[in-house]
XYZ file of C-alpha atoms in Angstrom:
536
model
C -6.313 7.393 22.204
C -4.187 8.064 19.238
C -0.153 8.584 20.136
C 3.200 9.836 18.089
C 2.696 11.627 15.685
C -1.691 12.578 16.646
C -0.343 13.768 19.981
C 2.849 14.649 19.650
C 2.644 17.599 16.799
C -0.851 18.393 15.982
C -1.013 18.462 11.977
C -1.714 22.745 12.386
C 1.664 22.926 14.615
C 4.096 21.086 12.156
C 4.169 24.415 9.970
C 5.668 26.354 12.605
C 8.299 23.267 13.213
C 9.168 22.618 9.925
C 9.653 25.956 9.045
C 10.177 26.116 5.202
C 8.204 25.482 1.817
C 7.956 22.065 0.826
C 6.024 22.779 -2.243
C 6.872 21.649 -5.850
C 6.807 23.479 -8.707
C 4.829 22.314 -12.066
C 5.761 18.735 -9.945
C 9.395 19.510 -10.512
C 11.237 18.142 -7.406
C 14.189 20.269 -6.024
C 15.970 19.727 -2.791
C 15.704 21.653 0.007
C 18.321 24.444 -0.110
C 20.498 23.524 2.616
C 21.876 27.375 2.902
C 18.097 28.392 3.723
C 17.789 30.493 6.964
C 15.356 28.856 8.959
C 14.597 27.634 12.434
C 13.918 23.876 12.832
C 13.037 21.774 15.478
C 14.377 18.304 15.135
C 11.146 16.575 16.440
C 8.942 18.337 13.639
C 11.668 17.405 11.058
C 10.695 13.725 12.397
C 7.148 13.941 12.663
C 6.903 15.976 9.090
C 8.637 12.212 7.864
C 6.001 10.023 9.149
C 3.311 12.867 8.159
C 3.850 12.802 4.695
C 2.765 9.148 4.129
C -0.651 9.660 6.039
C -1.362 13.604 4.747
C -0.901 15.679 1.943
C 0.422 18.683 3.540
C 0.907 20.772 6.987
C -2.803 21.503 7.290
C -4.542 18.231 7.205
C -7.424 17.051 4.336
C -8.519 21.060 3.775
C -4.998 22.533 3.787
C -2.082 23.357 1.787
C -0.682 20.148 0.171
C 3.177 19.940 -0.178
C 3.154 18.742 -4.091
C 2.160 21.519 -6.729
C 0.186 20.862 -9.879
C -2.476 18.251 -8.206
C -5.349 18.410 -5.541
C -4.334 17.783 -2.080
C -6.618 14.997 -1.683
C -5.479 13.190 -5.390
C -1.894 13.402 -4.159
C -1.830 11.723 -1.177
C 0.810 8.963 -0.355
C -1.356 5.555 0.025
C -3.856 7.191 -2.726
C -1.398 7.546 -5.471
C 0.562 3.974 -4.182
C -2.770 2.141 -4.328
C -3.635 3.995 -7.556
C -0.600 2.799 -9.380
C -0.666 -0.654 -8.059
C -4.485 -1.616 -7.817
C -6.122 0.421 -11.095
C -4.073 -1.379 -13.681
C -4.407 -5.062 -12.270
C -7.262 -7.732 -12.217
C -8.887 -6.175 -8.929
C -9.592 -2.835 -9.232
C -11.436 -0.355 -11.897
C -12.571 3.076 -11.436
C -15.549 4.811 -13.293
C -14.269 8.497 -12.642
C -13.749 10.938 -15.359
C -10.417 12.245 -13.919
C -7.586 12.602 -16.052
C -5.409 9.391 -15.642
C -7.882 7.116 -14.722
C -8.830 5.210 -17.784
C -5.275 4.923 -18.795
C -4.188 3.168 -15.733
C -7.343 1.035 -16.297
C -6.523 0.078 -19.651
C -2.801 -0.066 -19.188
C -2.526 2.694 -21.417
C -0.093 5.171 -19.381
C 2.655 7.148 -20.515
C 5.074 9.989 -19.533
C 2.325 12.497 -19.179
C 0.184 10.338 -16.607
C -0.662 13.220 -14.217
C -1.301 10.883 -11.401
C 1.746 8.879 -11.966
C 3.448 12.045 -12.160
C 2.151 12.932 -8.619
C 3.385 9.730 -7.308
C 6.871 10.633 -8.358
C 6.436 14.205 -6.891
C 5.232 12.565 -3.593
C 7.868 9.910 -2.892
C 10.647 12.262 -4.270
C 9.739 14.761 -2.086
C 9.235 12.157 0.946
C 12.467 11.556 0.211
C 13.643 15.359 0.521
C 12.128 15.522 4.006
C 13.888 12.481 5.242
C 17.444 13.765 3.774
C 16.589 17.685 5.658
C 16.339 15.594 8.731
C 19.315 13.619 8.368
C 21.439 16.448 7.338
C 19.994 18.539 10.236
C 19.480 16.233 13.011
C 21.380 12.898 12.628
C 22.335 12.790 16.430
C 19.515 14.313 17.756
C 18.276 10.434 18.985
C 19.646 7.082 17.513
C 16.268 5.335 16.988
C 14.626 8.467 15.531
C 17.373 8.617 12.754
C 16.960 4.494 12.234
C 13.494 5.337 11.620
C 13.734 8.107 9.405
C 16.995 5.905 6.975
C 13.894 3.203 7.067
C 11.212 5.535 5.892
C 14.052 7.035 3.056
C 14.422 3.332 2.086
C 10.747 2.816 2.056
C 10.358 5.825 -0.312
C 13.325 4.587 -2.250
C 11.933 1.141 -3.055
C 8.289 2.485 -4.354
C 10.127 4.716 -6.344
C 12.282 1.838 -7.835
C 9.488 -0.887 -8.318
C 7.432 1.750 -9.992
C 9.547 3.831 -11.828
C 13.156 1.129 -12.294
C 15.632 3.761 -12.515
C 15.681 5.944 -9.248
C 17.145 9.791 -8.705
C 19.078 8.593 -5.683
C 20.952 11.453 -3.057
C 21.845 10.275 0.398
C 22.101 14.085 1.073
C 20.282 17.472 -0.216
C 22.774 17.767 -2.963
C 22.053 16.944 -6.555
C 20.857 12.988 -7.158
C 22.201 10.520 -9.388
C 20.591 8.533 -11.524
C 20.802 4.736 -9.947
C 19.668 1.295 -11.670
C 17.065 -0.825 -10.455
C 20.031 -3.303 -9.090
C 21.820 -0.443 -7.870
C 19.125 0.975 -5.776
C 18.616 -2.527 -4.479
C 21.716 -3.066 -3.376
C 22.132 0.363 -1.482
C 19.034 -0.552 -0.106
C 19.930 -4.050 1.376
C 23.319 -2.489 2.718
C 21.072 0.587 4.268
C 18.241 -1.996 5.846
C 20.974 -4.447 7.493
C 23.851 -2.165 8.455
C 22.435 1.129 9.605
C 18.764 1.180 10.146
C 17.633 -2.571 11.879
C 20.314 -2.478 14.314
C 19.299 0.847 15.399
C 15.645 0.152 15.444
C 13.528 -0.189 18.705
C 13.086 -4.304 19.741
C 9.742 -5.340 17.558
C 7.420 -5.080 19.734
C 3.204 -5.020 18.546
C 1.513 -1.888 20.412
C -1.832 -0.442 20.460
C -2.544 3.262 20.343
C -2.570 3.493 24.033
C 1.126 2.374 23.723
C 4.068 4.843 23.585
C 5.642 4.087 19.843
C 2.553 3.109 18.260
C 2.514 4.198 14.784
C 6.786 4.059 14.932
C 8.371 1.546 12.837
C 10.477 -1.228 14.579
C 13.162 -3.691 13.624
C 9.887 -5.888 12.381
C 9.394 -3.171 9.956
C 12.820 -3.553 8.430
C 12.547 -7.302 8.385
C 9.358 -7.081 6.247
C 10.916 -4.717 4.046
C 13.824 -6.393 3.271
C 11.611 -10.193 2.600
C 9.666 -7.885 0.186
C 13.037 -6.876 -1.429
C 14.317 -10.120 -1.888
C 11.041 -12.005 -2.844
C 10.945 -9.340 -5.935
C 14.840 -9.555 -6.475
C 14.314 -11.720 -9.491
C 12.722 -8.740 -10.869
C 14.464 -5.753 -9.641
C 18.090 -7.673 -10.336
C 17.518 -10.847 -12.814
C 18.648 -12.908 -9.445
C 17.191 -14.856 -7.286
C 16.996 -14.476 -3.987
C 14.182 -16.721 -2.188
C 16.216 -18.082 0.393
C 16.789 -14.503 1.719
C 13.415 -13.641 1.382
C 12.176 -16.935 3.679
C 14.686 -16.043 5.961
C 13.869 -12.256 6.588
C 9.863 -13.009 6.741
C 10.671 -15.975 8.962
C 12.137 -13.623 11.625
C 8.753 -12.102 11.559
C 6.543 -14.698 11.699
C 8.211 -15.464 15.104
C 8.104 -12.411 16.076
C 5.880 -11.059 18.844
C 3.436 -9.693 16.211
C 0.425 -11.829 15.777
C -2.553 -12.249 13.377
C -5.753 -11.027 14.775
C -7.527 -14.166 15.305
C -10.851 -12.657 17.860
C -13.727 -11.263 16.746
C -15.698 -8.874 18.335
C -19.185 -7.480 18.308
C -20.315 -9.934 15.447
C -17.358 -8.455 13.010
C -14.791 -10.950 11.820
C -11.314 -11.011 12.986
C -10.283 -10.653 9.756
C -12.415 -7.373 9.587
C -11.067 -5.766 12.661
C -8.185 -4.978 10.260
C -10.260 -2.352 8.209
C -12.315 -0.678 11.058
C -12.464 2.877 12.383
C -11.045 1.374 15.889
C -8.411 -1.131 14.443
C -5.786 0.721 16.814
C -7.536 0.548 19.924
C -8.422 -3.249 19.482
C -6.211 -6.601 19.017
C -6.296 -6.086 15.271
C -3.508 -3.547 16.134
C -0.920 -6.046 17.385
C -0.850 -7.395 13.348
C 0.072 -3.877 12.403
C 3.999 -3.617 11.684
C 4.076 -0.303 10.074
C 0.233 1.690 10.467
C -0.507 4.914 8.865
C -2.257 6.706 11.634
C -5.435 8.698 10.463
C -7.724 10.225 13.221
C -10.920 12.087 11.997
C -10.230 15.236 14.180
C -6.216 15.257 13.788
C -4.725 13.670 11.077
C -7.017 14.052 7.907
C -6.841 13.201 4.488
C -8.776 12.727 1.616
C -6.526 10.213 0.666
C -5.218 6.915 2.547
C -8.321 5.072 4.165
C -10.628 7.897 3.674
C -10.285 7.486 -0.034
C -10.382 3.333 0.286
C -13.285 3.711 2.127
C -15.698 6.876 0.746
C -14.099 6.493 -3.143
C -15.537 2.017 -3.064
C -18.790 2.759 -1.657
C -22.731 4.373 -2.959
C -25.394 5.097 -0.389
C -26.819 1.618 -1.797
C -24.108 -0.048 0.259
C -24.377 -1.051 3.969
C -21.909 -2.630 5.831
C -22.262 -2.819 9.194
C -24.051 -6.614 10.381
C -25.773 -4.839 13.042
C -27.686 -1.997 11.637
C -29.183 -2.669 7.946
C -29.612 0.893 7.718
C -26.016 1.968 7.931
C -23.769 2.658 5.271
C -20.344 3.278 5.776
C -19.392 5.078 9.265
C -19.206 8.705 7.648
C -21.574 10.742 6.673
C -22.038 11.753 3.027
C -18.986 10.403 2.579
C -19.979 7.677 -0.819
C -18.187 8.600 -3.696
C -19.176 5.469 -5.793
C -15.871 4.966 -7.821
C -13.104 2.345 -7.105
C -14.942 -1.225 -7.567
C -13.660 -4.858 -8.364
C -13.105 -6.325 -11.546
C -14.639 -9.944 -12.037
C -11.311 -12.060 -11.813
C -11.490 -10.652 -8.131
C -14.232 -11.987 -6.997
C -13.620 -14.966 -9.126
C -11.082 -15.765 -6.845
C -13.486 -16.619 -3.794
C -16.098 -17.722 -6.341
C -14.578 -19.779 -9.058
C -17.665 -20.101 -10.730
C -18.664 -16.662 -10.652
C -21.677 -17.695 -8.837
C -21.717 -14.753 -6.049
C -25.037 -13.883 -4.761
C -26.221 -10.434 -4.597
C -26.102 -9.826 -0.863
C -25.010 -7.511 1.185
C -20.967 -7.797 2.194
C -21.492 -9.561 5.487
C -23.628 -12.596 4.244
C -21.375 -12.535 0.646
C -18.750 -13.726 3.443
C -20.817 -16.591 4.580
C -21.949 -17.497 0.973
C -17.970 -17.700 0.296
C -16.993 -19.649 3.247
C -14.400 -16.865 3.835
C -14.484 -13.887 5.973
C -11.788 -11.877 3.367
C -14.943 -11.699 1.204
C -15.856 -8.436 1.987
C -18.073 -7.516 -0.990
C -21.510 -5.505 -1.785
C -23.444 -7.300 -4.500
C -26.828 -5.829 -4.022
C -28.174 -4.235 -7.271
C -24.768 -4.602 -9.043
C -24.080 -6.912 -11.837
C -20.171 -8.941 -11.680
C -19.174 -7.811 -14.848
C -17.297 -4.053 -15.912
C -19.402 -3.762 -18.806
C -19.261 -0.019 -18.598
C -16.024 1.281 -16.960
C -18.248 4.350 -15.604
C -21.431 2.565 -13.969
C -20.131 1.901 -10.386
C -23.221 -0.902 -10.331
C -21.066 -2.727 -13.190
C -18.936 -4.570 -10.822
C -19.177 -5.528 -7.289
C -18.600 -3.278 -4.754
C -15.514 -3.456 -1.952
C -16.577 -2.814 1.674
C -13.529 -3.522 3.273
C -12.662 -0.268 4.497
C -15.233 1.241 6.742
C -15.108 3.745 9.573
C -17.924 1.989 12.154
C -16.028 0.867 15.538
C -16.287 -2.752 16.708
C -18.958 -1.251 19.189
C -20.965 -0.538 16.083
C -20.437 3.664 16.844
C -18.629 5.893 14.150
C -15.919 7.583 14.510
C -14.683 10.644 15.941
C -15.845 12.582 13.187
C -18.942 12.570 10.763
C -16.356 13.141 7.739
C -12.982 12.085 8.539
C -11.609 8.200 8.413
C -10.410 7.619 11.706
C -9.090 3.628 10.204
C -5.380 3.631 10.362
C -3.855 1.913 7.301
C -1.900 -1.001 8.001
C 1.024 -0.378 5.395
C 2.826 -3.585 6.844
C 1.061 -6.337 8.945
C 2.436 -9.732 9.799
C 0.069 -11.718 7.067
C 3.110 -10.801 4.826
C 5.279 -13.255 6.273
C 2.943 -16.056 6.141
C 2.173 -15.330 2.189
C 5.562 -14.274 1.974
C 7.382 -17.542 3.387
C 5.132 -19.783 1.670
C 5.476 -18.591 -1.882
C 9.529 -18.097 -1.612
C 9.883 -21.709 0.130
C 7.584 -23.034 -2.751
C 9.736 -21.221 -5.469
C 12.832 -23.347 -3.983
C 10.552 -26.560 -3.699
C 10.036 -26.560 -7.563
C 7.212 -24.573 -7.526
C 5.094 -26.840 -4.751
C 4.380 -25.436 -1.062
C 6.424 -26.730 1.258
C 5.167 -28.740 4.435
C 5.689 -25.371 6.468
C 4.633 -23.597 3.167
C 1.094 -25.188 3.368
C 1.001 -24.469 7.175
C 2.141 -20.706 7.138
C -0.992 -20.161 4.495
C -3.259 -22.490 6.606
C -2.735 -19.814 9.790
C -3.509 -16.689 7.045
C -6.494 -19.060 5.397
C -8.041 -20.357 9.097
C -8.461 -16.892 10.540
C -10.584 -15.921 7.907
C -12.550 -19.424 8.553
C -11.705 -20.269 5.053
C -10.881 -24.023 4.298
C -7.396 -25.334 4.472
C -5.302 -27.398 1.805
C -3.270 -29.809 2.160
C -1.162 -28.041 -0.408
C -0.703 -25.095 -2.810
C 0.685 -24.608 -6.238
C 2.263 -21.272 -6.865
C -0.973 -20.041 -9.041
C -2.801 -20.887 -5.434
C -0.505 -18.912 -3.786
C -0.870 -16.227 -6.060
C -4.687 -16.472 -5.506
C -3.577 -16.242 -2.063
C -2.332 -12.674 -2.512
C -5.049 -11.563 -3.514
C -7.725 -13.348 -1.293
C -5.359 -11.789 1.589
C -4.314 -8.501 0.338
C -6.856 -7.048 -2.665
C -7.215 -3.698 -1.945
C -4.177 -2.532 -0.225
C -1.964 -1.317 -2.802
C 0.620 -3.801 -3.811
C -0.871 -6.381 -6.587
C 0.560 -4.795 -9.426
C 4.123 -5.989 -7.860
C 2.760 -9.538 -7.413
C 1.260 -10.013 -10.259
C 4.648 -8.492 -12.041
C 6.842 -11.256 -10.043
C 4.594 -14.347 -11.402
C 4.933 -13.046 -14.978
C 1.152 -12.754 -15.139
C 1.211 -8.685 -15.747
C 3.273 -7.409 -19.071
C 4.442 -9.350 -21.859
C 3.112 -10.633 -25.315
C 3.184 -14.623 -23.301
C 1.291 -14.009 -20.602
C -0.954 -16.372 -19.792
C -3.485 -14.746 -17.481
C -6.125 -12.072 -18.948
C -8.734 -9.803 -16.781
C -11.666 -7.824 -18.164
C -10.238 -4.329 -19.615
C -6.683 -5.420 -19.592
C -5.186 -3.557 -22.066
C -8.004 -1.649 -23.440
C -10.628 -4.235 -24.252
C -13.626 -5.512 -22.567
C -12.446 -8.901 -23.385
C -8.725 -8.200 -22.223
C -5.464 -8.807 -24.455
C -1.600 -8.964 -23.217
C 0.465 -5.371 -23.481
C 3.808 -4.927 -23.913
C 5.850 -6.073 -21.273
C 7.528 -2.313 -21.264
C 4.785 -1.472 -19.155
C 6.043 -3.229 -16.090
C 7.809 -0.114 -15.357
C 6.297 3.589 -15.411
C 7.467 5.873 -17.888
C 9.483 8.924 -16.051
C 7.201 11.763 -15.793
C 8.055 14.218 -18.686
C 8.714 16.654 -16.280
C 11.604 14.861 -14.736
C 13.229 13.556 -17.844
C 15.732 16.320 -17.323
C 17.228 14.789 -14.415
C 17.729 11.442 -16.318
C 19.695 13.620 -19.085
C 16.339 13.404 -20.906
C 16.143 9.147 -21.832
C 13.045 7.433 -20.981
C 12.412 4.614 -19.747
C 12.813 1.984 -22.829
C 9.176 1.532 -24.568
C 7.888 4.980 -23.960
C-alpha cells in the first residue's frame, strides 16, 4: 500500500489545502504574494512540496498543471530533468516532432528552447512552493521543515548545474541573481547546518512503512557527495575528499543494494518495476518519487520512461512472450538509445536482436535491459524508433508478473536517489585522488554495484571504466549529461569522446564548450538584468 503523500492528501484534495494559484504566466515565474488572503493548511503546503516533483499539477495526469505555456504531461519534473540530461548525451535520442527535441539531440539549444524553458518554470516554481511553506509554517514540525530546506536545495542545485547562474530567494521576496560558486556554497552551509541535523535517522522503508517516500538524513548525504564530486565544475575546486567522505556515510548506512531476485526478474530489475515499493528493491531507494496508477498520476516521471521507450513490438516481461509493457495502449515509440550505449555492454557492437531479457544473458549483465528485435543499432534516421535499440527498463508488470493498479497509469515509483550512488560515487572520487586509478576499496565499492547485476568483476578500473560505469549503472535516469560534463567528455573544441548525432551530424563533431550550461530562457532574462549566459 502506498503511504505519505498517496494516503495522506489525495492529489484531488491538495487544491482545497493549498488554496491559491500556482500557475505561471507565458512561463514567467513570480512569487507567491505573501499579502494574498487565503486559508492554508500546513500539511498541504508540505505535501504540495513533495507533489510537484512526481505531478504536474493539483489534479493528477488529466488536470490542471501548475506551469503555463506547456502541456501538463511535457512539463513534468523527472520528464523535463531527464529531458535535459539524457537527450543531448551519448544514450538517449528521440524521434518526436515536438518542438525542442531535435535541438537537444543535436546540441543545438538556445534561449528559446521551450522545453528547457519549462524546466526553469518547474524548478523555479518548486522552489516558490517550498519558500510559501517556510514562510507560513516553519514551526509547524521540525523534520517537516528539514525536509522541505532539502527539497529547496534539491531544486536549487538542478537549477544551478543546468542553468550556472541561479535566481536565488530564501523567502517570497524578490531573488537575486547568485553564481554557480555562490549557490554552492549556500547550498553546502544549508545541507550541513540546517537540514541533515534535522532530518529523520536514515532509515530504508517500504511502502507499508510510515515515512516512505520522505527524505532522510541519507538523502542529504547523497546530495551533498553529488555536490562535491561536481565541485570542480560548479567552483574550479576540487573537492573529492568531501565527496568520498559524504557517499561513504551512505554506503554504511542501513540502505542496501537489492541483491534478490524474484519471480525470474533480476535484482537489478526490481528497481524499475510497477511493485519496486512493496518489494526489497525499495530498501535501495533514498529519495523515491511515488507514482500510483489510481492516485498519483502523471504523464511524466516513470510513465513517460516507460510508455515514451517502448512500440507494441516490444515485450518485456520473461514470463509471458505476449506481453508488452504492463499498461495498456500505453507505447509511444520515442525515447531510444544511441549506439555508444549499448556499446558500452557490447564493445564490439555485436548485440543480438533479442528480446530485453535474453540481450541480458547475451551481455553477461543484468543492467542490459534492451529490445533489439526488428531494430537496427545505429540512429540512422533520428525519427524511425526501429533505428536504435530500444530501452525496457522501465515497465509497470509486478514481480508476480500482474500489472498494475491501473490499465493506464505507471504505478513504478522513481528512485531519484538510491544507494548505487555511493558505490559509483566513492570509487570515482577515491580514484581522482589515486592519480586517476581505483583504489583497493575503489575496485571493491564497483565490484558490489557490478556483482549484483552478475556482471564480471575487475581487478581494477581506470577513470574512463568508471565512467562506463555510470552509465552501465545509471543510463536512463536523468543525470549523464552532469557526468559526462565532469570527465570533460561533453562541450569543448578538445574533447576526445564523439557519439552518433553529437552536434548535428550523423557522424558526431565536438560543440562549443558554452553549451555545458543552458542558455536562460528569454523569458527570464529580465530577472538577470537581461545578460545571457556567455555563448548564447
Amino acid at each position: 500500500m502506498k503511504r505519505m503523500i498517496k494516503n495522506i492528501v489525495p492529489a484531488a484534495a491538495l487544491t482545497l489545502l493549498f488554496g491559491m494559484t500556482s500557475c505561471t504566466k507565458d512561463l514567467d515565474v513570480t512569487p507567491l504574494d505573501p499579502n494574498m488572503s487565503t486559508e492554508v493548511s500546513a500539511e498541504g503546503l508540505f505535501n504540495k512540496c513533495y507533489a510537484t516533483i512526481a505531478m504536474a499539477g493539483n489534479g493528477g495526469a488529466n488536470g490542471d498543471c501548475d506551469i503555463d505555456g506547456i502541456d501538463g504531461g511535457t512539463s513534468g519534473y523527472i520528464r523535463q530533468m531527464w529531458n535535459a540530461n539524457e537527450l543531448p548525451t551519448d544514450e538517449a535520442i528521440n524521434g518526436w516532432g515536438d518542438d525542442g527535441i531535435e535541438q537537444s539531440c543535436f546540441n543545438t539549444y538556445d534561449e528559446s528552447h521551450p522545453m528547457l524553458n519549462g524546466y526553469f518554470a518547474r524548478l523555479t516554481t518548486s522552489i516558490t512552493y517550498c519558500n510559501q511553506y517556510l514562510s507560513v509554517a516553519p514551526d509547524y514540525n521540525a523534520t517537516m521543515t528539514a525536509e522541505v530546506r532539502f527539497l529547496r536545495c534539491l531544486h536549487y542545485y538542478l537549477l544551478m548545474d543546468a542553468f550556472g547562474r541561479v535566481p536565488f530567494s530564501e523567502t517570497l521576496g524578490d531573488p537575486v541573481i547568485y553564481s554557480r560558486k555562490e549557490i554552492f556554497d549556500w547550498l553546502i552551509t544549508e545541507l550541513t547546518e540546517n537540514v541533515e541535523p534535522n532530518l529523520s535517522e536514515a532509515k530504508p522503508k517500504k511502502s507499508s512503512d510510515s515515512g516512505y517516500g520522505r527524505v532522510d538524513k541519507a538523502a542529504a548525504w547523497i546530495l551533498l557527495s553529488r555536490l562535491y564530486l561536481n565541485a570542480k565544475v560548479y567552483t574550479g575546486e576540487e573537492k573529492w575528499g568531501e565527496a568520498a567522505n559524504w557517499a561513504k556515510k551512505v554506503m554504511d548506512s542501513s540502505y542496501k543494494l537489492n541483491t534478490t531476485s524474484v519471480g525470474g526478474w533480476s535484482a537489478y530489475q526490481m528497481l524499475f518495476m510497477g511493485d519496486n515499493g512493496e518489494t526489497d528493491a525499495a530498501y535501495e531507494a533514498i529519495f523515491p518519487i511515488l507514482q500510483d496508477g489510481l492516485r498519483t498520476t502523471s504523464w511524466g516521471t516513470t510513465q513517460f520512461l516507460c510508455a515514451g521507450s517502448f512500440d507494441s513490438d516490444m515485450h518485456a516481461n520473461p514470463n509471458d512472450a505476449d506481453a508488452t509493457n504492463g499498461l495498456s495502449g500505453q507505447v509511444w515509440g520515442g525515447n531510444r538509445t544511441r549506439p555508444q550505449l549499448i556499446q558500452k555492454f557490447f564493445p564490439n557492437l555485436n548485440a543480438p536482436q533479442v528480446p530485453c531479457y535474453e540481450m541480458t544473458v547475451a551481455a553477461g549483465d543484468d543492467r542490459a535491459i534492451f529490445d533489439g528485435v526488428g531494430r537496427e543499432i545505429n540512429n540512422m534516421d533520428r525519427a524511425t524508433f526501429k533505428n536504435g535499440y530500444a530501452v525496457a527498463k522501465f515497465v509497470n508488470f509486478k514481480t508476480d508478473g500482474s500489472s498494475g493498479h491501473d490499465a493506464t497509469f505507471m504505478d513504478a515509483d522513481f528512485f531519484l536517489f538510491r544507494k548505487a550512488e555511493a558505490y559509483l560515487t566513492y570509487a570515482e572520487a577515491t580514484a581522482r585522488q589515486n592519480g586517476g586509478t581505483a583504489t583497493a576499496e575503489g575496485v571493491q565499492a564497483i565490484n558490489t554495484v557490478r556483482n549484483r547485476a552478475h556482471a564480471v568483476a575487475r581487478s581494477g578500473y581506470s577513470l574512463n571504466d568508471i565512467l562506463d560505469e555510470w552509465a552501465r549503472e545509471f543510463y536512463f535516469e536523468g543525470r549523464r549529461r552532469t557526468d559526462l560534463i565532469r570527465f570533460d567528455k561533453f562541450g569543448g573544441s578538445t574533447v576526445d569522446y564523439i557519439w552518433q548525432w553529437k552536434g548535428g551530424t550523423f557522424s558526431g563533431r565536438n560543440f562549443d564548450a558554452y553549451r555545458n550550461i543552458y542558455a536562460i530562457p528569454a523569458s527570464q532574462l529580465p530577472t538577470y538584468n537581461n545578460e545571457q549566459n556567455p555563448g548564447y
